[in-house]
Amino acid sequence: MATTAQRIEDLTLFHLPVETAAFAEAPDPWLAKAREQHPWLATSTIGPVLTSYRAIDEIMRMDDALAMPGAEIAEIMGAKGTGWGDFAEEMLLVRHGADHQRLRSSVSGAFGPNNVKRMRPVMRETIAALLDEWAPRGTFDFTKFAANFPVRIMFALIGGDIAKLPAIISSLEVQGTSFNMVVEDTPRIEAAYQVLWRFVDDLIAERGPEGGHGDLLDDLIAANTGGNITDKELRQMLVFLFGAGYDTSKNLLTLLMDSMIAHPAIWKRCGQDFDYCRKVVREQLRLTSPSNTYRVTTRDVTWQDVTIPAGTMLLFPLGISGRDPELFARPLEFDPDRTDRTAPLAFGRGMHICLGQFLAQANVEEATHLIAQRITNPRHAGPPSWRSFCGVWGIKSLPIAFDPAPARAHQPA
């Protein structure tokens, strides 16, 4: 006889204080209590939170039942009718079906594995140049160092003038907090969005309709002139790509450095063995990654005898999904050689899986290998501070001290 599913509103669930600084810094004690009360669900001020790897993995694949809550977030933030509010409601992540495929196809080739492989020499040259500038200092805030790397790669991918980089980094930083749903931040988010809009508008004007560089910007302009994307979508797509390319890699690299301070032997090996770096990055993606995301159910969803009604805002904590003790032995231990090799959920699932996942992983793999050669014996020079857990999570400030080392004569190809 079939079991009747329970409605989620009839369950007694543990409340996770996801909006607090204490939760952002150390979520595990609360998660353990939540799992004692229910194996895969908890509550929060935002809505139900999925605390199980399997629940996140399987429910996120239900593309017909989920939507990115762009309009809902714009409403909560009081941003309706603003530039950023339009962006929240219209960007790639909130599109569906043929409309989503139309936009995604305009940029997907540039972020595929083959093109990312061709970008690896640029990544190595970029991080080596940054290390020549920063490594002799012996101490700095690692987040500020890391902020310079991935956005330079995006400039190379799009063909932007690197001289304009300093003017947009601060705006990209603000933009990265835009989906953390801190209402008081709305004015500064809108101001940052306008800076980025003007930047990409100038970029398009300077390039002109003829292109000629053979890069991603040329592809997007061609899609625009060919009628595949509108003028507004072209600019929104560039803002989206700069923001996504900046945040994911920068925060992942900073999280990895924080992990490595506690594992000096692993860090030393990263400087010696590039293939080992790949395993280290994968393990970081499992343990702690930058992105937590939302979805709204567009119909009733039933999973493991619990029904979630249509119109429910769900929080998918991708950044800690790999800490599920049901799937991973010793889930809080950093072990690049672990045998339980279940794929991390850091980049999501379903049709909205992160477009730049291959670029982000390659960025951090190449950076880790070279940074470990030049920044040796890293240690905390002050306590790290954390960003809000909801939305783009990560470390806001990571002061480190280290022993500088000179560049090696022959960098690996």
Tab-separated table of C-alpha atoms in Angstrom:
chain	number	residue	atom	x	y	z
A	1	MET	CA	0.000	0.000	0.000
A	2	ALA	CA	1.413	3.383	-1.011
A	3	THR	CA	2.489	5.760	1.754
A	4	THR	CA	0.701	9.106	1.823
A	5	ALA	CA	3.145	11.989	1.492
A	6	GLN	CA	3.316	14.547	4.286
A	7	ARG	CA	2.964	18.237	3.469
A	8	ILE	CA	6.078	20.196	4.382
A	9	GLU	CA	4.018	22.662	6.421
A	10	ASP	CA	2.945	19.788	8.694
A	11	LEU	CA	6.529	18.848	9.610
A	12	THR	CA	8.372	20.102	12.696
A	13	LEU	CA	11.724	21.225	11.320
A	14	PHE	CA	14.847	22.744	12.868
A	15	HIS	CA	15.314	26.444	12.170
A	16	LEU	CA	18.688	27.388	10.637
A	17	PRO	CA	19.801	31.004	11.308
A	18	VAL	CA	21.233	31.343	7.790
A	19	GLU	CA	21.085	35.141	7.895
A	20	THR	CA	23.501	35.422	10.865
A	21	ALA	CA	27.261	35.950	10.858
A	22	ALA	CA	27.701	33.019	13.249
A	23	PHE	CA	26.065	30.619	10.794
A	24	ALA	CA	28.141	31.936	7.875
A	25	GLU	CA	31.348	31.326	9.812
A	26	ALA	CA	30.510	27.844	11.150
A	27	PRO	CA	27.284	26.237	9.862
A	28	ASP	CA	28.048	22.641	10.872
A	29	PRO	CA	26.685	22.560	14.459
A	30	TRP	CA	23.312	23.810	13.226
A	31	LEU	CA	23.283	21.389	10.312
A	32	ALA	CA	23.930	18.466	12.648
A	33	LYS	CA	20.951	19.478	14.790
A	34	ALA	CA	18.775	19.946	11.718
A	35	ARG	CA	19.589	16.451	10.452
A	36	GLU	CA	18.736	14.983	13.864
A	37	GLN	CA	15.251	16.471	13.526
A	38	HIS	CA	14.720	15.648	9.847
A	39	PRO	CA	17.078	13.818	7.440
A	40	TRP	CA	16.936	16.351	4.602
A	41	LEU	CA	14.872	19.416	5.494
A	42	ALA	CA	15.182	22.439	7.771
A	43	THR	CA	13.571	25.879	7.897
A	44	SER	CA	14.991	29.396	7.624
A	45	THR	CA	13.803	32.982	7.299
A	46	ILE	CA	14.010	32.539	3.513
A	47	GLY	CA	12.166	29.220	3.291
A	48	PRO	CA	12.861	25.488	3.558
A	49	VAL	CA	16.527	24.460	3.349
A	50	LEU	CA	17.598	21.154	1.784
A	51	THR	CA	20.296	19.630	3.999
A	52	SER	CA	20.903	16.359	2.120
A	53	TYR	CA	23.210	15.878	-0.860
A	54	ARG	CA	20.753	13.479	-2.510
A	55	ALA	CA	17.809	15.831	-2.016
A	56	ILE	CA	19.719	18.740	-3.549
A	57	ASP	CA	21.025	16.607	-6.410
A	58	GLU	CA	17.676	15.124	-7.383
A	59	ILE	CA	15.360	18.076	-6.753
A	60	MET	CA	17.616	20.564	-8.573
A	61	ARG	CA	17.295	18.402	-11.687
A	62	MET	CA	13.506	18.943	-11.749
A	63	ASP	CA	13.697	21.761	-14.284
A	64	ASP	CA	9.963	21.621	-14.965
A	65	ALA	CA	9.201	22.225	-11.290
A	66	LEU	CA	11.665	24.983	-10.349
A	67	ALA	CA	12.325	28.592	-11.277
A	68	MET	CA	15.036	31.006	-10.215
A	69	PRO	CA	13.213	33.612	-8.069
A	70	GLY	CA	14.446	36.741	-9.825
A	71	ALA	CA	11.174	38.668	-9.546
A	72	GLU	CA	10.692	37.555	-5.940
A	73	ILE	CA	14.214	38.689	-4.989
A	74	ALA	CA	13.740	42.053	-6.726
A	75	GLU	CA	10.501	42.473	-4.746
A	76	ILE	CA	12.127	41.533	-1.426
A	77	MET	CA	15.017	43.933	-2.111
A	78	GLY	CA	12.700	46.791	-3.089
A	79	ALA	CA	14.418	46.944	-6.474
A	80	LYS	CA	11.455	46.710	-8.846
A	81	GLY	CA	11.886	49.078	-11.805
A	82	THR	CA	15.615	49.703	-11.180
A	83	GLY	CA	18.430	48.610	-13.479
A	84	TRP	CA	19.519	45.877	-11.090
A	85	GLY	CA	15.899	44.857	-10.480
A	86	ASP	CA	15.421	44.358	-14.229
A	87	PHE	CA	18.669	42.376	-14.306
A	88	ALA	CA	17.485	40.129	-11.448
A	89	GLU	CA	14.242	39.421	-13.317
A	90	GLU	CA	15.680	39.007	-16.814
A	91	MET	CA	19.200	37.528	-16.587
A	92	LEU	CA	20.180	34.121	-17.951
A	93	LEU	CA	19.561	32.297	-14.665
A	94	VAL	CA	15.851	33.095	-14.628
A	95	ARG	CA	15.143	32.158	-18.247
A	96	HIS	CA	13.521	28.854	-19.215
A	97	GLY	CA	13.043	26.608	-22.205
A	98	ALA	CA	13.827	27.937	-25.679
A	99	ASP	CA	14.398	31.435	-24.282
A	100	HIS	CA	17.071	30.119	-21.927
A	101	GLN	CA	18.671	28.025	-24.664
A	102	ARG	CA	18.767	31.032	-27.010
A	103	LEU	CA	20.749	33.108	-24.526
A	104	ARG	CA	22.957	30.299	-23.279
A	105	SER	CA	23.927	29.226	-26.798
A	106	SER	CA	25.252	32.720	-27.503
A	107	VAL	CA	28.103	32.207	-25.008
A	108	SER	CA	28.346	28.479	-24.258
A	109	GLY	CA	31.133	27.792	-26.762
A	110	ALA	CA	33.486	30.235	-25.056
A	111	PHE	CA	33.095	28.384	-21.736
A	112	GLY	CA	33.382	24.834	-23.053
A	113	PRO	CA	36.297	22.549	-22.084
A	114	ASN	CA	38.186	23.020	-25.364
A	115	ASN	CA	38.206	26.818	-25.231
A	116	VAL	CA	39.053	26.786	-21.530
A	117	LYS	CA	42.013	24.512	-22.306
A	118	ARG	CA	43.260	27.102	-24.803
A	119	MET	CA	42.990	29.757	-22.090
A	120	ARG	CA	45.289	27.942	-19.644
A	121	PRO	CA	48.524	29.628	-20.867
A	122	VAL	CA	46.831	33.010	-20.337
A	123	MET	CA	45.892	31.918	-16.818
A	124	ARG	CA	49.490	30.942	-16.054
A	125	GLU	CA	50.905	34.189	-17.463
A	126	THR	CA	48.361	36.241	-15.522
A	127	ILE	CA	48.910	34.607	-12.140
A	128	ALA	CA	52.707	34.649	-12.610
A	129	ALA	CA	52.638	38.401	-13.267
A	130	LEU	CA	50.451	39.002	-10.210
A	131	LEU	CA	52.777	36.918	-8.050
A	132	ASP	CA	55.785	38.930	-9.229
A	133	GLU	CA	53.984	42.007	-7.878
A	134	TRP	CA	52.458	40.603	-4.688
A	135	ALA	CA	54.640	37.717	-3.453
A	136	PRO	CA	57.622	39.831	-2.291
A	137	ARG	CA	55.360	41.596	0.232
A	138	GLY	CA	55.307	38.695	2.694
A	139	THR	CA	51.867	39.639	3.988
A	140	PHE	CA	48.568	40.850	2.519
A	141	ASP	CA	44.847	40.251	2.494
A	142	PHE	CA	44.544	37.256	0.212
A	143	THR	CA	41.054	38.234	-0.933
A	144	LYS	CA	42.458	41.451	-2.428
A	145	PHE	CA	45.160	39.506	-4.222
A	146	ALA	CA	42.669	36.930	-5.494
A	147	ALA	CA	40.296	39.641	-6.744
A	148	ASN	CA	42.795	40.609	-9.434
A	149	PHE	CA	43.113	37.197	-11.035
A	150	PRO	CA	39.815	35.859	-12.442
A	151	VAL	CA	38.595	39.220	-13.694
A	152	ARG	CA	41.810	39.600	-15.697
A	153	ILE	CA	41.003	36.251	-17.310
A	154	MET	CA	37.524	37.539	-18.156
A	155	PHE	CA	39.138	40.638	-19.697
A	156	ALA	CA	41.300	38.369	-21.835
A	157	LEU	CA	38.288	36.259	-22.824
A	158	ILE	CA	36.237	39.303	-23.788
A	159	GLY	CA	39.061	41.479	-25.073
A	160	GLY	CA	38.705	44.303	-22.553
A	161	ASP	CA	41.305	46.953	-21.786
A	162	ILE	CA	43.063	45.885	-18.575
A	163	ALA	CA	43.658	49.562	-17.688
A	164	LYS	CA	39.955	49.794	-16.814
A	165	LEU	CA	40.157	46.941	-14.326
A	166	PRO	CA	40.590	48.907	-11.051
A	167	ALA	CA	37.480	50.973	-11.717
A	168	ILE	CA	35.188	47.955	-11.890
A	169	ILE	CA	36.612	45.585	-9.250
A	170	SER	CA	34.834	47.367	-6.392
A	171	SER	CA	31.564	47.317	-8.333
A	172	LEU	CA	31.982	43.609	-9.047
A	173	GLU	CA	32.541	43.029	-5.343
A	174	VAL	CA	29.272	44.770	-4.487
A	175	GLN	CA	27.478	42.966	-7.293
A	176	GLY	CA	28.626	39.668	-5.785
A	177	THR	CA	26.556	40.377	-2.679
A	178	SER	CA	23.415	41.259	-4.612
A	179	PHE	CA	21.669	37.910	-4.120
A	180	ASN	CA	22.455	37.674	-0.399
A	181	MET	CA	19.132	39.465	0.126
A	182	VAL	CA	20.334	42.142	2.523
A	183	VAL	CA	17.695	44.798	1.840
A	184	GLU	CA	19.787	47.657	3.237
A	185	ASP	CA	22.357	47.018	0.480
A	186	THR	CA	19.939	47.774	-2.380
A	187	PRO	CA	21.101	51.382	-3.061
A	188	ARG	CA	24.776	50.424	-3.301
A	189	ILE	CA	23.909	47.355	-5.424
A	190	GLU	CA	22.032	49.585	-7.865
A	191	ALA	CA	24.920	52.076	-7.958
A	192	ALA	CA	27.415	49.263	-8.638
A	193	TYR	CA	25.170	47.841	-11.346
A	194	GLN	CA	25.063	51.211	-13.110
A	195	VAL	CA	28.885	51.378	-13.079
A	196	LEU	CA	29.039	47.934	-14.680
A	197	TRP	CA	26.317	48.800	-17.204
A	198	ARG	CA	28.234	51.899	-18.347
A	199	PHE	CA	31.440	49.871	-18.529
A	200	VAL	CA	29.967	47.188	-20.813
A	201	ASP	CA	28.107	49.800	-22.857
A	202	ASP	CA	31.414	51.578	-23.535
A	203	LEU	CA	33.070	48.228	-24.285
A	204	ILE	CA	30.474	47.466	-26.953
A	205	ALA	CA	30.705	50.963	-28.464
A	206	GLU	CA	34.502	50.836	-28.633
A	207	ARG	CA	34.449	47.450	-30.351
A	208	GLY	CA	31.846	48.427	-32.938
A	209	PRO	CA	29.694	46.079	-35.017
A	210	GLU	CA	32.552	44.814	-37.199
A	211	GLY	CA	34.440	43.096	-34.369
A	212	GLY	CA	37.634	41.547	-35.683
A	213	HIS	CA	39.116	40.194	-32.468
A	214	GLY	CA	37.626	36.709	-32.690
A	215	ASP	CA	36.771	36.676	-28.976
A	216	LEU	CA	33.645	36.280	-26.838
A	217	LEU	CA	32.658	39.925	-27.232
A	218	ASP	CA	32.691	39.539	-31.019
A	219	ASP	CA	30.462	36.465	-30.679
A	220	LEU	CA	27.975	38.344	-28.512
A	221	ILE	CA	27.907	41.368	-30.810
A	222	ALA	CA	27.337	39.046	-33.767
A	223	ALA	CA	24.444	37.406	-31.909
A	224	ASN	CA	23.032	40.883	-31.295
A	225	THR	CA	23.383	42.147	-34.873
A	226	GLY	CA	21.952	38.842	-36.100
A	227	GLY	CA	18.827	39.362	-34.027
A	228	ASN	CA	19.461	36.458	-31.644
A	229	ILE	CA	19.815	38.678	-28.553
A	230	THR	CA	18.554	42.211	-27.945
A	231	ASP	CA	20.645	45.276	-27.088
A	232	LYS	CA	19.559	45.023	-23.454
A	233	GLU	CA	20.255	41.271	-23.298
A	234	LEU	CA	23.737	41.842	-24.732
A	235	ARG	CA	24.595	44.266	-21.950
A	236	GLN	CA	22.936	42.197	-19.232
A	237	MET	CA	24.840	39.133	-20.447
A	238	LEU	CA	28.176	40.932	-20.186
A	239	VAL	CA	27.376	42.180	-16.674
A	240	PHE	CA	26.338	38.639	-15.741
A	241	LEU	CA	29.522	37.091	-17.173
A	242	PHE	CA	31.839	39.575	-15.478
A	243	GLY	CA	30.084	39.100	-12.143
A	244	ALA	CA	29.973	35.311	-12.336
A	245	GLY	CA	33.549	35.027	-13.586
A	246	TYR	CA	34.796	37.304	-10.832
A	247	ASP	CA	33.004	35.865	-7.824
A	248	THR	CA	33.238	32.125	-8.321
A	249	SER	CA	36.971	31.859	-8.966
A	250	LYS	CA	37.991	34.549	-6.471
A	251	ASN	CA	35.981	33.068	-3.621
A	252	LEU	CA	36.943	29.484	-4.400
A	253	LEU	CA	40.632	30.405	-4.472
A	254	THR	CA	40.321	32.251	-1.146
A	255	LEU	CA	38.480	29.344	0.475
A	256	LEU	CA	41.192	27.004	-0.735
A	257	MET	CA	43.965	29.166	0.731
A	258	ASP	CA	42.160	29.190	4.073
A	259	SER	CA	41.978	25.387	3.959
A	260	MET	CA	45.646	25.071	3.023
A	261	ILE	CA	46.839	27.105	5.991
A	262	ALA	CA	45.683	24.167	8.106
A	263	HIS	CA	47.338	21.621	5.767
A	264	PRO	CA	50.929	22.712	5.055
A	265	ALA	CA	51.997	19.333	3.628
A	266	ILE	CA	49.183	19.389	1.084
A	267	TRP	CA	50.042	22.989	0.170
A	268	LYS	CA	53.700	22.152	-0.368
A	269	ARG	CA	52.775	19.268	-2.653
A	270	CYS	CA	50.525	21.589	-4.684
A	271	GLY	CA	53.630	23.525	-5.719
A	272	GLN	CA	55.309	20.345	-6.876
A	273	ASP	CA	52.548	18.374	-8.610
A	274	PHE	CA	49.987	19.975	-10.911
A	275	ASP	CA	47.866	16.825	-11.178
A	276	TYR	CA	47.623	16.787	-7.381
A	277	CYS	CA	46.308	20.375	-7.554
A	278	ARG	CA	43.337	19.091	-9.541
A	279	LYS	CA	42.488	16.715	-6.690
A	280	VAL	CA	42.910	19.494	-4.130
A	281	VAL	CA	40.553	21.807	-6.030
A	282	ARG	CA	37.970	19.038	-6.332
A	283	GLU	CA	38.190	18.369	-2.597
A	284	GLN	CA	37.754	22.077	-1.869
A	285	LEU	CA	34.654	22.101	-4.051
A	286	ARG	CA	33.308	19.239	-1.969
A	287	LEU	CA	34.105	20.699	1.449
A	288	THR	CA	33.337	24.407	0.972
A	289	SER	CA	32.427	26.233	-2.222
A	290	PRO	CA	31.127	29.757	-2.812
A	291	SER	CA	27.589	29.443	-4.109
A	292	ASN	CA	24.280	28.830	-2.375
A	293	THR	CA	21.207	29.330	-4.496
A	294	TYR	CA	17.430	29.638	-4.459
A	295	ARG	CA	14.582	28.182	-6.451
A	296	VAL	CA	10.807	28.641	-6.321
A	297	THR	CA	8.649	25.582	-6.943
A	298	THR	CA	6.319	26.067	-9.918
A	299	ARG	CA	4.260	22.993	-9.020
A	300	ASP	CA	3.913	20.645	-6.069
A	301	VAL	CA	7.100	18.600	-5.631
A	302	THR	CA	7.153	15.281	-3.794
A	303	TRP	CA	10.444	13.718	-2.734
A	304	GLN	CA	10.849	10.892	-0.207
A	305	ASP	CA	7.246	11.139	0.962
A	306	VAL	CA	7.298	14.895	1.582
A	307	THR	CA	5.305	17.254	-0.638
A	308	ILE	CA	6.531	20.813	-1.113
A	309	PRO	CA	3.709	23.004	-2.456
A	310	ALA	CA	3.939	25.219	-5.523
A	311	GLY	CA	5.203	28.731	-4.774
A	312	THR	CA	7.685	27.664	-2.068
A	313	MET	CA	11.071	29.414	-1.954
A	314	LEU	CA	13.776	26.773	-1.414
A	315	LEU	CA	17.371	27.362	-0.336
A	316	PHE	CA	19.923	24.954	-1.851
A	317	PRO	CA	23.124	25.207	0.237
A	318	LEU	CA	25.461	23.992	-2.512
A	319	GLY	CA	28.502	25.336	-0.667
A	320	ILE	CA	28.231	22.730	2.096
A	321	SER	CA	26.355	19.942	0.288
A	322	GLY	CA	29.533	17.831	0.288
A	323	ARG	CA	29.520	17.689	4.092
A	324	ASP	CA	26.635	15.218	4.146
A	325	PRO	CA	27.739	12.308	6.391
A	326	GLU	CA	25.423	9.920	4.530
A	327	LEU	CA	27.631	10.155	1.434
A	328	PHE	CA	31.061	11.144	2.688
A	329	ALA	CA	33.189	9.502	5.357
A	330	ARG	CA	34.829	12.045	7.686
A	331	PRO	CA	32.987	14.845	5.825
A	332	LEU	CA	34.730	17.728	7.619
A	333	GLU	CA	38.220	16.387	6.930
A	334	PHE	CA	40.152	17.801	3.953
A	335	ASP	CA	41.424	14.741	2.078
A	336	PRO	CA	42.304	15.055	-1.627
A	337	ASP	CA	42.913	11.300	-1.784
A	338	ARG	CA	39.528	10.277	-0.381
A	339	THR	CA	37.973	7.235	-2.014
A	340	ASP	CA	34.374	8.480	-1.874
A	341	ARG	CA	34.524	10.429	-5.125
A	342	THR	CA	30.907	11.494	-5.521
A	343	ALA	CA	30.821	14.578	-7.761
A	344	PRO	CA	30.585	17.906	-5.894
A	345	LEU	CA	27.369	19.886	-6.291
A	346	ALA	CA	29.213	23.208	-6.159
A	347	PHE	CA	28.086	24.274	-9.640
A	348	GLY	CA	24.490	23.146	-9.290
A	349	ARG	CA	22.413	20.730	-11.350
A	350	GLY	CA	19.810	20.926	-14.075
A	351	MET	CA	19.590	23.322	-17.009
A	352	HIS	CA	21.004	26.209	-14.960
A	353	ILE	CA	24.211	24.381	-14.010
A	354	CYS	CA	27.014	26.948	-13.839
A	355	LEU	CA	28.040	28.045	-17.326
A	356	GLY	CA	31.591	28.866	-16.192
A	357	GLN	CA	32.348	25.737	-14.169
A	358	PHE	CA	35.223	24.591	-16.417
A	359	LEU	CA	36.737	28.073	-16.468
A	360	ALA	CA	36.499	28.424	-12.671
A	361	GLN	CA	38.116	25.039	-12.026
A	362	ALA	CA	40.909	25.680	-14.510
A	363	ASN	CA	41.547	29.145	-13.030
A	364	VAL	CA	41.917	27.763	-9.533
A	365	GLU	CA	43.984	24.727	-10.595
A	366	GLU	CA	46.512	26.873	-12.454
A	367	ALA	CA	46.584	29.525	-9.745
A	368	THR	CA	47.001	27.052	-6.900
A	369	HIS	CA	50.013	25.381	-8.506
A	370	LEU	CA	51.892	28.644	-9.057
A	371	ILE	CA	50.838	30.363	-5.833
A	372	ALA	CA	52.045	27.374	-3.797
A	373	GLN	CA	55.492	27.831	-5.355
A	374	ARG	CA	55.760	31.513	-4.475
A	375	ILE	CA	53.731	31.830	-1.240
A	376	THR	CA	55.235	29.261	1.104
A	377	ASN	CA	54.413	28.519	4.733
A	378	PRO	CA	51.194	30.601	4.676
A	379	ARG	CA	49.583	31.405	8.034
A	380	HIS	CA	46.804	33.606	9.310
A	381	ALA	CA	47.838	37.198	10.042
A	382	GLY	CA	44.401	37.932	11.478
A	383	PRO	CA	41.029	36.209	11.729
A	384	PRO	CA	39.125	35.672	8.478
A	385	SER	CA	35.760	37.380	8.100
A	386	TRP	CA	32.880	35.760	6.235
A	387	ARG	CA	30.290	36.947	3.760
A	388	SER	CA	26.600	36.258	4.264
A	389	PHE	CA	25.777	32.572	3.781
A	390	CYS	CA	22.848	33.095	1.395
A	391	GLY	CA	23.775	33.782	-2.214
A	392	VAL	CA	27.500	34.039	-2.962
A	393	TRP	CA	29.160	32.822	0.230
A	394	GLY	CA	32.867	32.938	1.019
A	395	ILE	CA	35.573	34.742	2.931
A	396	LYS	CA	35.369	38.529	2.817
A	397	SER	CA	38.830	39.133	4.275
A	398	LEU	CA	41.734	36.690	4.735
A	399	PRO	CA	44.885	38.370	6.123
A	400	ILE	CA	47.901	36.075	5.643
A	401	ALA	CA	51.631	36.134	6.224
A	402	PHE	CA	54.021	33.844	4.365
A	403	ASP	CA	57.602	33.218	3.287
A	404	PRO	CA	58.120	34.610	-0.234
A	405	ALA	CA	59.905	32.434	-2.759
A	406	PRO	CA	61.318	33.445	-6.155
A	407	ALA	CA	59.724	32.322	-9.402
A	408	ARG	CA	61.012	29.032	-10.713
A	409	ALA	CA	63.120	29.144	-13.835
A	410	HIS	CA	60.875	26.840	-15.836
A	411	GLN	CA	57.135	26.929	-15.240
A	412	PRO	CA	55.207	23.795	-16.259
A	413	ALA	CA	53.539	23.877	-19.651
